Coordinates of C-alpha atoms in Angstrom, one line a residue:
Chain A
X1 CA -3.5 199.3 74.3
X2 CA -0.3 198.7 75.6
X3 CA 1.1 202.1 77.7
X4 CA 4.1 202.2 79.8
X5 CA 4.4 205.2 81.9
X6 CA 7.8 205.7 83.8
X7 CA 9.9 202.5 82.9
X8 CA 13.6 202.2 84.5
X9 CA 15.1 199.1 85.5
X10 CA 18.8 198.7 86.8
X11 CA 21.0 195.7 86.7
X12 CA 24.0 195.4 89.5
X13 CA 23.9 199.6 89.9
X14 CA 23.6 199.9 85.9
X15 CA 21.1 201.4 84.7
X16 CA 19.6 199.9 81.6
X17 CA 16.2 201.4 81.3
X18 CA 15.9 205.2 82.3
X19 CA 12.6 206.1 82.5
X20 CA 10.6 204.6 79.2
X21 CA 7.6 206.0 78.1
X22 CA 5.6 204.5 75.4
X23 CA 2.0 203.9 73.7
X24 CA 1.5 201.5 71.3
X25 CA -2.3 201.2 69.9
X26 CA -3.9 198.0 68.7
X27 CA -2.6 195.9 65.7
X28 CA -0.1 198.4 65.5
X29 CA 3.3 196.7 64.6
X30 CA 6.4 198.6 66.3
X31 CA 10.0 197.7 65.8
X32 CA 12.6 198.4 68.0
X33 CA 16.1 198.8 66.9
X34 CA 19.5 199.9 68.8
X35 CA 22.8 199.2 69.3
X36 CA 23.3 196.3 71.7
X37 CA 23.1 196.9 75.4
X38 CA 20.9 199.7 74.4
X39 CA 18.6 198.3 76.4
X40 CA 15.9 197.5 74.0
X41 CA 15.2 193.5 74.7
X42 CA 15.2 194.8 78.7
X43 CA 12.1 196.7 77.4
X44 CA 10.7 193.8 75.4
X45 CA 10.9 191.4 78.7
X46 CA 9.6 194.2 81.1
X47 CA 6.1 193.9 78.7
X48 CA 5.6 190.0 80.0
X49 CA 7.6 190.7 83.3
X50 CA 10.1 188.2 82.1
X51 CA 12.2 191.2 84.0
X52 CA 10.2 193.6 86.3
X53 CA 11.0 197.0 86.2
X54 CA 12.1 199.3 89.3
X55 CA 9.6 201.5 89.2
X56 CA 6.9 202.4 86.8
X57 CA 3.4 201.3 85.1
X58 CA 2.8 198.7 82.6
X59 CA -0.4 198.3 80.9
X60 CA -1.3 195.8 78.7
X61 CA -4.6 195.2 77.4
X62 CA -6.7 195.5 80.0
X63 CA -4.2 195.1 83.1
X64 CA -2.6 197.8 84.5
X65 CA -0.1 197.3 87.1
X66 CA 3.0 199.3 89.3
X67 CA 5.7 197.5 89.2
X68 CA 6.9 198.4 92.4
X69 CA 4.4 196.8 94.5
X70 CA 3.6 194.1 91.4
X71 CA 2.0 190.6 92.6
X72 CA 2.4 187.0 91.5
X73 CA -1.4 187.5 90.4
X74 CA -1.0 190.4 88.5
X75 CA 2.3 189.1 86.9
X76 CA 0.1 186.1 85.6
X77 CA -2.8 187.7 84.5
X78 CA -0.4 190.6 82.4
X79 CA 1.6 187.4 80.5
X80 CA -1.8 185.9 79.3
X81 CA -2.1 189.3 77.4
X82 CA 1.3 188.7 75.9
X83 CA 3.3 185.9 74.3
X84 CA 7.0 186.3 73.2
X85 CA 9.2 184.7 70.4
X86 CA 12.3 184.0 71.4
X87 CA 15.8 184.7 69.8
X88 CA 17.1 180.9 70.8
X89 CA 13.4 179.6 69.9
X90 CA 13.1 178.1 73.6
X91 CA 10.9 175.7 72.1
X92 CA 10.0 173.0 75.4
X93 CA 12.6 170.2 74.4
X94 CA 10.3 167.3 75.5
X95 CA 7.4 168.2 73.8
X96 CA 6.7 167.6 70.0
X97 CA 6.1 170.5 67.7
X98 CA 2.1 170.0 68.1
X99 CA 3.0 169.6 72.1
X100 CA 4.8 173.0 71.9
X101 CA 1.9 174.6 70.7
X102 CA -0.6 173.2 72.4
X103 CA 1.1 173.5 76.0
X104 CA -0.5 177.0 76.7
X105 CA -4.1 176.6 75.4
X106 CA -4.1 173.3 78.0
X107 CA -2.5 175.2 80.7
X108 CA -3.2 178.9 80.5
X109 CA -6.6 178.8 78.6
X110 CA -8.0 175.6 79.8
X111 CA -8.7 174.7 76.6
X112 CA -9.9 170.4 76.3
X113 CA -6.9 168.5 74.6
X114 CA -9.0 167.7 71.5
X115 CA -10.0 171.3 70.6
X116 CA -6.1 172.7 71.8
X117 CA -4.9 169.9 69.0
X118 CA -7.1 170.9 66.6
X119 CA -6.5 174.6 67.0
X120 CA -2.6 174.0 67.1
X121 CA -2.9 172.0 63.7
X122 CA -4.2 174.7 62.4
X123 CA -1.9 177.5 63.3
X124 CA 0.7 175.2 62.3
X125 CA -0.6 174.8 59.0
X126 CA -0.5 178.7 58.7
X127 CA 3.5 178.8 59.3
X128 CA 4.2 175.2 56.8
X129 CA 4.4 173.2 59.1
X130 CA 1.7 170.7 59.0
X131 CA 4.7 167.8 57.9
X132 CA 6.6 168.5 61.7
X133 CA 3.6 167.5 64.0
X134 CA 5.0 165.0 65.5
X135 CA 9.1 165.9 65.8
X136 CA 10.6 166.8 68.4
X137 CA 12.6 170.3 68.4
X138 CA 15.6 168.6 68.1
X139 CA 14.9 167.1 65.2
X140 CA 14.3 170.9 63.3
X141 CA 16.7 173.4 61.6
X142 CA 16.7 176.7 63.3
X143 CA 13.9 178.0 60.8
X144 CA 11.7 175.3 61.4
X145 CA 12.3 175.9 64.8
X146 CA 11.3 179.5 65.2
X147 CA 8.5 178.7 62.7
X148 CA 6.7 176.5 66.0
X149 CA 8.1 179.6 68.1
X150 CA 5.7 181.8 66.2
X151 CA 3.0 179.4 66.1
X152 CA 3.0 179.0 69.8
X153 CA 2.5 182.1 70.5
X154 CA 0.1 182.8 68.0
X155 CA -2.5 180.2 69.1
X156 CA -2.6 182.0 72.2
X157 CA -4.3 185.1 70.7
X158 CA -2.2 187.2 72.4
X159 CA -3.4 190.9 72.7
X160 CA 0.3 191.5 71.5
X161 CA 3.0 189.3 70.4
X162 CA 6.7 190.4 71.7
X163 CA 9.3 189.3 68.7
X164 CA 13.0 188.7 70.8
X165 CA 15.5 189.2 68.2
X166 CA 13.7 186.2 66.4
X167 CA 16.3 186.2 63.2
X168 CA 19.2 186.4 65.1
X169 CA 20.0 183.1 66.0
X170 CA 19.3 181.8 62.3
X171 CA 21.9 180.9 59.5
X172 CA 21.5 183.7 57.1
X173 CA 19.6 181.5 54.4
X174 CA 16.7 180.7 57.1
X175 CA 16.5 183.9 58.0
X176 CA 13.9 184.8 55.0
X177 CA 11.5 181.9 55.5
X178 CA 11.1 183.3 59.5
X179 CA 10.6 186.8 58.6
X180 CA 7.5 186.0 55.9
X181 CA 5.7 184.2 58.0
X182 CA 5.9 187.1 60.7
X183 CA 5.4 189.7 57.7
X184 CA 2.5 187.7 57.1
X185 CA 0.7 187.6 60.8
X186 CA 2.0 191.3 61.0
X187 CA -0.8 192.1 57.5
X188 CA -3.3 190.2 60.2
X189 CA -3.6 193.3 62.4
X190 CA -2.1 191.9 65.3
X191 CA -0.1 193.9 67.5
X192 CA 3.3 192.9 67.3
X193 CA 6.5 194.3 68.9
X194 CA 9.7 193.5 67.6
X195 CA 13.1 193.8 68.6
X196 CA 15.2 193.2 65.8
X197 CA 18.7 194.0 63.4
X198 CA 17.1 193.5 60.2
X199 CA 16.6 197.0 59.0
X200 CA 14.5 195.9 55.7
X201 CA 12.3 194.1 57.8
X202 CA 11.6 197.2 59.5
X203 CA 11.4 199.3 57.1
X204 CA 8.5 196.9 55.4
X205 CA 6.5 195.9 58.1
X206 CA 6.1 198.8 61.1
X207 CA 3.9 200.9 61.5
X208 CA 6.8 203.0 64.1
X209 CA 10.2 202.8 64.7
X210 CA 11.6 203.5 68.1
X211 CA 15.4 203.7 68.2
X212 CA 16.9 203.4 71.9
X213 CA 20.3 203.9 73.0
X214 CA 21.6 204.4 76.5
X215 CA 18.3 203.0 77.9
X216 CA 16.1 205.9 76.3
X217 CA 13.9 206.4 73.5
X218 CA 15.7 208.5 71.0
X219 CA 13.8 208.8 68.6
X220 CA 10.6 207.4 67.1
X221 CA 8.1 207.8 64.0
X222 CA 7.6 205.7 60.6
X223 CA 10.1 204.0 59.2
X224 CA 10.2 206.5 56.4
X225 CA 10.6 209.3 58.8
X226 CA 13.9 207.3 60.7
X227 CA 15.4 205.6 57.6
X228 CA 15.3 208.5 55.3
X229 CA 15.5 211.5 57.4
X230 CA 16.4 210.7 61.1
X231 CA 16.3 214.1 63.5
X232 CA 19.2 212.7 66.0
X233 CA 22.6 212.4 65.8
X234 CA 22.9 209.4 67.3
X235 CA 20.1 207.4 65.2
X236 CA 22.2 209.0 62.2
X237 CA 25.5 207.7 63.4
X238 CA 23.8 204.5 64.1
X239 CA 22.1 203.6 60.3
X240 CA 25.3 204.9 58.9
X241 CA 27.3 202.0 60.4
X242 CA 25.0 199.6 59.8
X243 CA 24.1 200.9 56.8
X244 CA 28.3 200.4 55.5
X245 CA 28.3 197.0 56.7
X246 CA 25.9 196.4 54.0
X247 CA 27.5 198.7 51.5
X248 CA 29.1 196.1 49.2
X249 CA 26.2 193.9 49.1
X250 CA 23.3 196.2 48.9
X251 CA 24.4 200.0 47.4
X252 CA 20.9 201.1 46.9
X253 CA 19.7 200.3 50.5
X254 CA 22.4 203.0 52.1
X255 CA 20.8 205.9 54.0
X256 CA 22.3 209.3 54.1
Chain B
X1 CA 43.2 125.2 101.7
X2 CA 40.7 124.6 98.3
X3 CA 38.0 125.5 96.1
X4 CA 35.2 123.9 96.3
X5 CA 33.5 124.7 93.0
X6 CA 30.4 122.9 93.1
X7 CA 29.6 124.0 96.1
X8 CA 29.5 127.5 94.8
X9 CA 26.4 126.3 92.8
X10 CA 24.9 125.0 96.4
X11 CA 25.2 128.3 98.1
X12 CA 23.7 130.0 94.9
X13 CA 20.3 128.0 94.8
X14 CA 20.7 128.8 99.0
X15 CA 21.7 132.6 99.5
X16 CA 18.9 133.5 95.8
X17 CA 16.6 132.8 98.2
X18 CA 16.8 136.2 100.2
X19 CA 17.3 138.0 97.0
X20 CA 13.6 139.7 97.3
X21 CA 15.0 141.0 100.9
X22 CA 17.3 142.9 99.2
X23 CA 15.3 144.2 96.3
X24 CA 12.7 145.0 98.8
X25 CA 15.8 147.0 100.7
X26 CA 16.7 148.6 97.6
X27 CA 13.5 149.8 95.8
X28 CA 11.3 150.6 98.6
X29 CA 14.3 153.3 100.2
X30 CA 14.6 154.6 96.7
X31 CA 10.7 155.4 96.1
X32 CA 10.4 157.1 99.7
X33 CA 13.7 158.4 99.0
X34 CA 12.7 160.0 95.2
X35 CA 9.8 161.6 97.1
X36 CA 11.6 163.0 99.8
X37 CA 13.8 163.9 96.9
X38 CA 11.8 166.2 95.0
X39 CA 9.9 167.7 97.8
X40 CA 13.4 168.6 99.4
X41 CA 15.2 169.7 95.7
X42 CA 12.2 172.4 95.2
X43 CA 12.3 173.4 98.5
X44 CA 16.6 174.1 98.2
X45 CA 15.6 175.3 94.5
X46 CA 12.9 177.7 95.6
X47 CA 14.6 178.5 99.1
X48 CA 11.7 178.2 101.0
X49 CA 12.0 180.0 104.0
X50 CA 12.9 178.4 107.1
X51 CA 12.0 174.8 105.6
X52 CA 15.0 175.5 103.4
X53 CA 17.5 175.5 106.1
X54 CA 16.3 172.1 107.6
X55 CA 16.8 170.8 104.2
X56 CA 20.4 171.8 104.0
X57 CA 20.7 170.2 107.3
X58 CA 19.3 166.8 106.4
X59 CA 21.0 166.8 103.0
X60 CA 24.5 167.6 104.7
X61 CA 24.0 165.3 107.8
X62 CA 22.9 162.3 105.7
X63 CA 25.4 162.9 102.9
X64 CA 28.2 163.4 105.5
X65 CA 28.0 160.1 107.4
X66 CA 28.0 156.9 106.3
X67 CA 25.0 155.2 105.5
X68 CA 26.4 152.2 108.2
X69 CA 26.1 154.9 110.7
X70 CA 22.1 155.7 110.2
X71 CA 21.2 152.0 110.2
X72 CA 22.8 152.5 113.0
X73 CA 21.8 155.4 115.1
X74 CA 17.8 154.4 113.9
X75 CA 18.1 150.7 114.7
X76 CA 19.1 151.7 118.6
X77 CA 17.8 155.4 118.5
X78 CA 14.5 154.7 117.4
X79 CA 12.9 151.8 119.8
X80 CA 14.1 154.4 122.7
X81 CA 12.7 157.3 121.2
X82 CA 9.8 155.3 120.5
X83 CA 9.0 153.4 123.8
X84 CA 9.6 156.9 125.2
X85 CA 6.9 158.7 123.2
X86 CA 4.7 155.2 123.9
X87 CA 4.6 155.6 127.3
X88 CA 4.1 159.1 127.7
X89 CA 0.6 159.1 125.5
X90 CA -0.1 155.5 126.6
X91 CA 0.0 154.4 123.2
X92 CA 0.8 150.6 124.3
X93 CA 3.6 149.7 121.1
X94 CA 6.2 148.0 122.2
X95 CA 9.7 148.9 120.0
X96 CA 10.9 145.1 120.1
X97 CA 7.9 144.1 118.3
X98 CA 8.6 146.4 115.4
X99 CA 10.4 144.5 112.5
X100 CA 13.5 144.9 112.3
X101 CA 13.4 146.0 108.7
X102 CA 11.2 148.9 109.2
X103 CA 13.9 150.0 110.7
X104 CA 16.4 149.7 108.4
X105 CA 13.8 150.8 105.6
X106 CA 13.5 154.4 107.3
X107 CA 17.6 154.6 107.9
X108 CA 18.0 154.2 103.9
X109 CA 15.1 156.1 102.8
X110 CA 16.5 158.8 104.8
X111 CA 20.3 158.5 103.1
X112 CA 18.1 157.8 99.9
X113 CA 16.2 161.3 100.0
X114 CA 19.7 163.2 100.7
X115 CA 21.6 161.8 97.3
X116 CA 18.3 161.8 95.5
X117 CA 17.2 165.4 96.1
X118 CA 21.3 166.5 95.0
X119 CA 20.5 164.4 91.8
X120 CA 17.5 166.2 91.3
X121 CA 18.5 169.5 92.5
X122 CA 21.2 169.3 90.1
X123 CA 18.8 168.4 87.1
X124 CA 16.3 171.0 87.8
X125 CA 19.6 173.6 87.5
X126 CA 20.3 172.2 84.1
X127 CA 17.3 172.7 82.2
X128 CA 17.9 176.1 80.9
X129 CA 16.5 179.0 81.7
X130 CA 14.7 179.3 78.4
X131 CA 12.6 177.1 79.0
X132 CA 11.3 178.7 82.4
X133 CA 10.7 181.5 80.4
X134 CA 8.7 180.1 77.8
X135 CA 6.6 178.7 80.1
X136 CA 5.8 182.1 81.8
X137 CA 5.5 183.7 77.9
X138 CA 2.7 181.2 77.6
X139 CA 1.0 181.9 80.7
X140 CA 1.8 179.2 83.1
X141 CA 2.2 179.3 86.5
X142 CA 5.7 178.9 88.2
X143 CA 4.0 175.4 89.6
X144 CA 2.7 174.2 86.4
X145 CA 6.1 175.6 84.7
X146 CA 8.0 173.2 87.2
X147 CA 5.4 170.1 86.8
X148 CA 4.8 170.4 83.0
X149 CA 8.3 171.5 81.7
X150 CA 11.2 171.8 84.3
X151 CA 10.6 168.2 86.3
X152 CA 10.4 165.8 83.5
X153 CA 13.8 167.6 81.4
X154 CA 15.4 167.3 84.8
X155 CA 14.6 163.8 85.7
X156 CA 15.3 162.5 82.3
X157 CA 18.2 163.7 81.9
X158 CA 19.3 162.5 85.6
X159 CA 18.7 158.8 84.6
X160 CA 22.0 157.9 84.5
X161 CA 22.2 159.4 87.8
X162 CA 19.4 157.4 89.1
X163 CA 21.0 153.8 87.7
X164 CA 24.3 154.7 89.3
X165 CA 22.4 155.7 92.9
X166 CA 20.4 152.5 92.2
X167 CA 23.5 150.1 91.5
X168 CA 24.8 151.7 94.8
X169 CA 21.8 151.3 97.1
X170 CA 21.7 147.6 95.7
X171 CA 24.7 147.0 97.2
X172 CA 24.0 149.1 100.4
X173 CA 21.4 147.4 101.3
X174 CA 23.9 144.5 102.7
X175 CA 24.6 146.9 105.6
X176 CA 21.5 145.2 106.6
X177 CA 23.4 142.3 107.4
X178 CA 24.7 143.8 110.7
X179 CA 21.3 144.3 112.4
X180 CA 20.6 140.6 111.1
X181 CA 18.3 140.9 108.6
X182 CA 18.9 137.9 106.3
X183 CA 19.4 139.6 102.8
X184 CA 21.9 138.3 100.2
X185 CA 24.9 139.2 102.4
X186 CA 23.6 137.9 105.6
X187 CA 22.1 134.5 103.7
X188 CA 25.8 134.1 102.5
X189 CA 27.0 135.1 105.8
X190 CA 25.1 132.0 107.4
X191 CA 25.7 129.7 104.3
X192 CA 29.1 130.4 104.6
X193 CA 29.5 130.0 108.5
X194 CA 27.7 126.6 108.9
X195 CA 29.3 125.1 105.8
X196 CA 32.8 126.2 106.8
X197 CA 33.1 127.7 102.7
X198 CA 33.3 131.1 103.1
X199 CA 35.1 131.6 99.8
X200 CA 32.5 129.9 97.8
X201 CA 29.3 131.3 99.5
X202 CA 30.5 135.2 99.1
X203 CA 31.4 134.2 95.3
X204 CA 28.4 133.2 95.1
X205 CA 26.9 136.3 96.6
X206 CA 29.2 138.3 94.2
X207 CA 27.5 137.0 91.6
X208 CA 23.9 137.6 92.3
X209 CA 24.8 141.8 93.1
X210 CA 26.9 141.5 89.6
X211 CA 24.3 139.8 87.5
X212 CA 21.7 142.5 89.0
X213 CA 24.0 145.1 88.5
X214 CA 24.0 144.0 84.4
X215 CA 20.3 143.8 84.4
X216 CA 19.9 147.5 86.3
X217 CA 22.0 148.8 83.6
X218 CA 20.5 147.1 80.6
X219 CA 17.5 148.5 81.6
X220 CA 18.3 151.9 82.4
X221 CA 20.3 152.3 78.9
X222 CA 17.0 150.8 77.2
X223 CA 14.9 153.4 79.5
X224 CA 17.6 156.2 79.1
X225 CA 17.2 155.9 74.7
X226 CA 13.1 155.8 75.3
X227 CA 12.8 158.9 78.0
X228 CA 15.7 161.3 76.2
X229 CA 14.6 160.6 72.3
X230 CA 13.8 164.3 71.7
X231 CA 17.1 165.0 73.1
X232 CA 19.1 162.9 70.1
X233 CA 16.9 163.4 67.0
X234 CA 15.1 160.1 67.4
X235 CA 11.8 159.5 66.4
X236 CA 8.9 159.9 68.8

């Protein structure tokens, strides 16, 4: 459902992408993980062009495009397959919580005001929000925050939801409330792909792992397969560090 | 040589009289001007081609001479131009019978559009980025992105900019006064001349642009707390 044939993308004469090729089927849920600059949220953007790449082919859903020869049409058309979570929520500041969600049903899917309210409510009610409605973004913690992030783009009905990071940005104790609710859309069968630092997260939810370094794919298969017995070196030097940051805290979750 | 208090009163009741002159000099430049804003910030924003460098050129020209010098240059530029271009196509206007104001209207709408479209140039840079993005991840277009979510962050939060621009062209629009058009100024001008109190009528005159200026401000605080609530936690 989503296939990208060919991938690179350079910033100022560095490459950061080098050549990505990558399937993902329908309501499959992939993670990516990496060590930063690995190029792995470059990836994530180049599936809603928030970045386009070089060269190469991007397929999503039904819309296939080259990106060298890409067009403002085409651009369009591929993000209405899509819709991101953010790592800094980039909620739309003006707009209450209901507003934030029902901004692209008005806009993208045309969708009357009355039915886009009604249908926000409702995917609102599904992440616990139902209380928020009317609050503005500045008036929510982080969590809460992220929580309309999700919601946004879930009421889109995205082919695929693209997850930026989306714990990152959250105090540690929020960080639990966030990754439910997306365990919880992820047991809906919607195809998800996340970029992401929480290795228990991964481990529960994918279906794949893909670890990138250097602006490749490494490595990829099911969490059991890169937790417990990674082939590479560099996927094995990678879960050992993070792996001791965590050694005090969590002894049983080490790998190797 | 005294103070002749009472008489400050006198020129009051006489030079309030022109005040709608120079709101009408003030808020009229400023709407044409906010248009001419925006249309020129999205064009230096965007960098529409060719378009783009005429819009550097009218924001630098009109922010790099005094204001004094376009009421100016239009209100003895213009009638030539314009008798000019009336008797080649036979249009049959005559420049003299033009109001004068017209022409002053059009030489501070001009300056207007230059400072406006920096204010709102600046505005549209400071909405973050993020929120452009979101607005693609959604599905919008780059001109519903900039109507729906860029524009109203970027003019809200450039209201205090607005109130200052506004307090300025209030007190601008005196220039006026030179090409005789009887606003506050010139009213206190001719108060001031027939009565011999010159003193007394521009106190007087003070007075009206200061007690304005209060009001502007009041309202623009009150308008500021309503338009950024989402940005301080307040209620909605």
């Amino acid at each position: 459902m989503i296939s990208l044939k060919g991938i690179k993308k350079t910033f100022n004469k560095q490459p950061v992408l080098k050549g990505i090729n990558l399937k993902i089927n329908r309501g499959e849920v992939v993670t990516i993980l990496g060590p930063s600059g690995s190029g792995k949220t470059t990836l994530l953007r180049c599936l809603n062009f928030l970045e386009t790449p070089d060269t190469g082919i991007v397929q999503v859903g039904n819309i296939q495009v080259h990106s060298e020869k890409v067009t403002k049409k085409e651009i369009l058309s591929i993000r209405k397959q899509s819709a991101m979570v953010f790592q800094h929520y980039n909620l739309f500041a003006h707009k209450t919580v209901v507003e934030n969600v029902m901004e692209g049903l008005i806009t993208a899917k045309k969708m009357k005001k009355k039915e886009a309210r009604n249908q926000s409510e409702k995917v609102l009610a599904k992440v616990g929000l139902s209380e928020k409605l009317d609050h503005y973004p500045s008036q929510l913690s982080g969590g809460q925050q992220q929580r309309v992030g999700i919601a946004r783009a879930l009421a889109l009905n995205p082919e695929v939801i693209l997850f930026d990071e989306p714990t990152s940005a959250l105090d540690p104790e929020l960080v639990g409330d966030v990754l439910s609710v997306i365990k919880a859309i992820a047991q809906e069968g919607i195809t998800m792909v996340v970029v992401t630092h929480e290795m228990t997260f991964a481990r529960e939810v994918s279906d794949r792992v893909l670890f990138m370094d250097e602006g490749v794919i490494v490595e990829e298969g099911t969490p059991l397969e890169i937790f417990n017995a990674p082939r590479e070196e560099r996927t094995r030097r990678f879960l050992q560090r993070i792996s001791s940051e965590t050694f005090f805290t969590q002894p049983k979750k080490q790998v190797n | 040589m005294t103070i002749d208090i009472p008489f400050i009163w006198i020129a009051f009741k006489e030079i309030v009289k022109s005040l709608p002159i120079t709101l009408i000099l003030t808020v009229v430049p400023l709407l044409i001007g906010f248009l001419i804003g925006i249309a020129v910030a999205l064009v230096r924003v965007y960098q529409v081609k060719f378009l783009y460098r005429a819009a550097n050129g009218y924001v630098s020209f009109f922010r790099g001479t005094p204001i004094i010098m376009h009421v100016m240059l239009i209100y003895f530029g213009f009638p030539l131009l314009i008798n000019q271009i009336s008797e080649r196509f036979d249009l049959g206007i005559q420049a003299n019978s033009i109001p004068i104001i017209l022409f002053v209207l059009t030489a501070l709408s001009l300056a207007a559009g230059a400072y406006l479209s920096e204010i709102i140039r600046s505005g549209i840079l400071s909405v973050s980025n993020g929120q452009l993005e979101a607005a693609y991840s959604v599905g919008m277009t780059s001109f519903q992105a900039m109507i729906r979510i860029i524009l109203p962050q970027a003019l809200a939060q450039s209201i205090p900019n607005f109130t200052n621009i506004f307090v300025g062209f209030l007190h601008t629009s005196s220039i006026a006064f030179l090409v005789s058009e009887k606003e506050v100024t010139g009213a206190a001008n001719i108060v001031a001349s027939t009565n011999l109190k010159f003193l007394e009528a521009f106190i007087a005159a003070g007075m009206i642009y200061w007690g304005l200026t209060i009001i502007v401000e009041g309202i623009s605080f009150l308008l500021e707390k309503r338009v950024t609530a989402y940005n301080r936690g307040g209620v909605s």
